[in-house]
């Protein structure tokens, strides 16, 4: 794995853990695709740092469990703005 990819993987992992970020928000911040973020923090990070990978997995699992709530809030906001 190239050095710049390793740096990006570790930086993404730290960002996701510190901010409890979603894959989508991390992709937006680092201007890369969601697929790249996902591959970085699931496959590549496992090779580099399995412990850090588990921490990221915990955050992503939590985000996945809560996504229906975020979706509902987004819809609520959308219709609230529409009626104002």
PDB file of C-alpha atoms in Angstrom, residues 2-84:
ATOM      1  CA  UNK A   2       1.324   3.436  -0.894  1.00  0.00           C
ATOM      2  CA  UNK A   3       2.287   5.857   1.861  1.00  0.00           C
ATOM      3  CA  UNK A   4      -0.306   8.489   0.973  1.00  0.00           C
ATOM      4  CA  UNK A   5      -3.067   5.874   1.103  1.00  0.00           C
ATOM      5  CA  UNK A   6      -1.903   4.697   4.536  1.00  0.00           C
ATOM      6  CA  UNK A   7      -1.910   8.288   5.783  1.00  0.00           C
ATOM      7  CA  UNK A   8      -5.406   8.873   4.404  1.00  0.00           C
ATOM      8  CA  UNK A   9      -6.720   5.662   5.970  1.00  0.00           C
ATOM      9  CA  UNK A  10      -5.379   6.559   9.417  1.00  0.00           C
ATOM     10  CA  UNK A  11      -6.575  10.162   9.134  1.00  0.00           C
ATOM     11  CA  UNK A  12     -10.072   9.019   8.133  1.00  0.00           C
ATOM     12  CA  UNK A  13     -10.192   6.557  11.017  1.00  0.00           C
ATOM     13  CA  UNK A  14      -9.193   9.197  13.559  1.00  0.00           C
ATOM     14  CA  UNK A  15     -11.715  11.666  12.125  1.00  0.00           C
ATOM     15  CA  UNK A  16     -14.565   9.145  12.252  1.00  0.00           C
ATOM     16  CA  UNK A  17     -13.764   8.138  15.827  1.00  0.00           C
ATOM     17  CA  UNK A  18     -13.307  11.689  17.142  1.00  0.00           C
ATOM     18  CA  UNK A  19     -16.402  13.173  15.498  1.00  0.00           C
ATOM     19  CA  UNK A  20     -18.620  10.062  15.282  1.00  0.00           C
ATOM     20  CA  UNK A  21     -18.887  10.914  11.586  1.00  0.00           C
ATOM     21  CA  UNK A  22     -20.833   8.956   9.021  1.00  0.00           C
ATOM     22  CA  UNK A  23     -19.182   7.555   5.899  1.00  0.00           C
ATOM     23  CA  UNK A  24     -21.025  10.189   3.874  1.00  0.00           C
ATOM     24  CA  UNK A  25     -19.850  13.122   5.996  1.00  0.00           C
ATOM     25  CA  UNK A  26     -16.255  11.840   6.031  1.00  0.00           C
ATOM     26  CA  UNK A  27     -16.333  11.484   2.250  1.00  0.00           C
ATOM     27  CA  UNK A  28     -17.616  15.030   1.915  1.00  0.00           C
ATOM     28  CA  UNK A  29     -14.964  16.453   4.240  1.00  0.00           C
ATOM     29  CA  UNK A  30     -12.059  14.687   2.522  1.00  0.00           C
ATOM     30  CA  UNK A  31     -13.545  15.090  -0.973  1.00  0.00           C
ATOM     31  CA  UNK A  32     -13.412  11.410  -1.823  1.00  0.00           C
ATOM     32  CA  UNK A  33     -16.146   8.928  -2.671  1.00  0.00           C
ATOM     33  CA  UNK A  34     -18.183   7.069  -0.070  1.00  0.00           C
ATOM     34  CA  UNK A  35     -16.891   3.827  -1.599  1.00  0.00           C
ATOM     35  CA  UNK A  36     -13.303   4.887  -0.985  1.00  0.00           C
ATOM     36  CA  UNK A  37     -14.030   5.833   2.616  1.00  0.00           C
ATOM     37  CA  UNK A  38     -15.777   2.541   3.214  1.00  0.00           C
ATOM     38  CA  UNK A  39     -12.964   0.509   1.644  1.00  0.00           C
ATOM     39  CA  UNK A  40     -10.355   2.493   3.579  1.00  0.00           C
ATOM     40  CA  UNK A  41     -11.939   2.031   6.997  1.00  0.00           C
ATOM     41  CA  UNK A  42     -13.051  -1.573   6.585  1.00  0.00           C
ATOM     42  CA  UNK A  43     -10.461  -3.360   4.436  1.00  0.00           C
ATOM     43  CA  UNK A  44      -7.292  -1.265   4.420  1.00  0.00           C
ATOM     44  CA  UNK A  45      -7.485  -0.219   8.068  1.00  0.00           C
ATOM     45  CA  UNK A  46      -7.818  -3.867   9.132  1.00  0.00           C
ATOM     46  CA  UNK A  47      -4.365  -4.520   7.628  1.00  0.00           C
ATOM     47  CA  UNK A  48      -2.779  -1.434   9.187  1.00  0.00           C
ATOM     48  CA  UNK A  49      -4.313  -1.302  12.657  1.00  0.00           C
ATOM     49  CA  UNK A  50      -6.903  -3.921  13.690  1.00  0.00           C
ATOM     50  CA  UNK A  51      -7.597  -2.226  17.041  1.00  0.00           C
ATOM     51  CA  UNK A  52      -8.370   1.115  15.418  1.00  0.00           C
ATOM     52  CA  UNK A  53     -10.469  -0.732  12.834  1.00  0.00           C
ATOM     53  CA  UNK A  54     -12.652  -2.155  15.608  1.00  0.00           C
ATOM     54  CA  UNK A  55     -13.199   1.314  17.081  1.00  0.00           C
ATOM     55  CA  UNK A  56     -14.251   2.655  13.675  1.00  0.00           C
ATOM     56  CA  UNK A  57     -16.526  -0.358  13.174  1.00  0.00           C
ATOM     57  CA  UNK A  58     -18.261   0.430  16.472  1.00  0.00           C
ATOM     58  CA  UNK A  59     -18.907   4.026  15.388  1.00  0.00           C
ATOM     59  CA  UNK A  60     -20.175   2.939  11.951  1.00  0.00           C
ATOM     60  CA  UNK A  61     -22.419   0.271  13.488  1.00  0.00           C
ATOM     61  CA  UNK A  62     -23.891   2.890  15.807  1.00  0.00           C
ATOM     62  CA  UNK A  63     -24.447   5.258  12.875  1.00  0.00           C
ATOM     63  CA  UNK A  64     -26.156   2.467  10.962  1.00  0.00           C
ATOM     64  CA  UNK A  65     -28.442   1.750  13.900  1.00  0.00           C
ATOM     65  CA  UNK A  66     -29.421   5.435  14.134  1.00  0.00           C
ATOM     66  CA  UNK A  67     -29.785   6.235  10.431  1.00  0.00           C
ATOM     67  CA  UNK A  68     -33.550   5.783  10.388  1.00  0.00           C
ATOM     68  CA  UNK A  69     -33.784   8.507  13.028  1.00  0.00           C
ATOM     69  CA  UNK A  70     -31.609  10.913  11.022  1.00  0.00           C
ATOM     70  CA  UNK A  71     -33.677  10.176   7.916  1.00  0.00           C
ATOM     71  CA  UNK A  72     -36.898  10.960   9.772  1.00  0.00           C
ATOM     72  CA  UNK A  73     -35.486  14.215  11.109  1.00  0.00           C
ATOM     73  CA  UNK A  74     -34.350  15.254   7.633  1.00  0.00           C
ATOM     74  CA  UNK A  75     -37.817  14.594   6.225  1.00  0.00           C
ATOM     75  CA  UNK A  76     -39.432  16.498   9.073  1.00  0.00           C
ATOM     76  CA  UNK A  77     -37.127  19.473   8.432  1.00  0.00           C
ATOM     77  CA  UNK A  78     -37.850  19.367   4.710  1.00  0.00           C
ATOM     78  CA  UNK A  79     -41.610  19.563   5.134  1.00  0.00           C
ATOM     79  CA  UNK A  80     -41.351  22.157   7.866  1.00  0.00           C
ATOM     80  CA  UNK A  81     -39.412  24.461   5.504  1.00  0.00           C
ATOM     81  CA  UNK A  82     -41.859  23.752   2.708  1.00  0.00           C
ATOM     82  CA  UNK A  83     -44.862  24.880   4.795  1.00  0.00           C
ATOM     83  CA  UNK A  84     -43.238  28.089   6.046  1.00  0.00           C
TER      84      UNK A  84
END
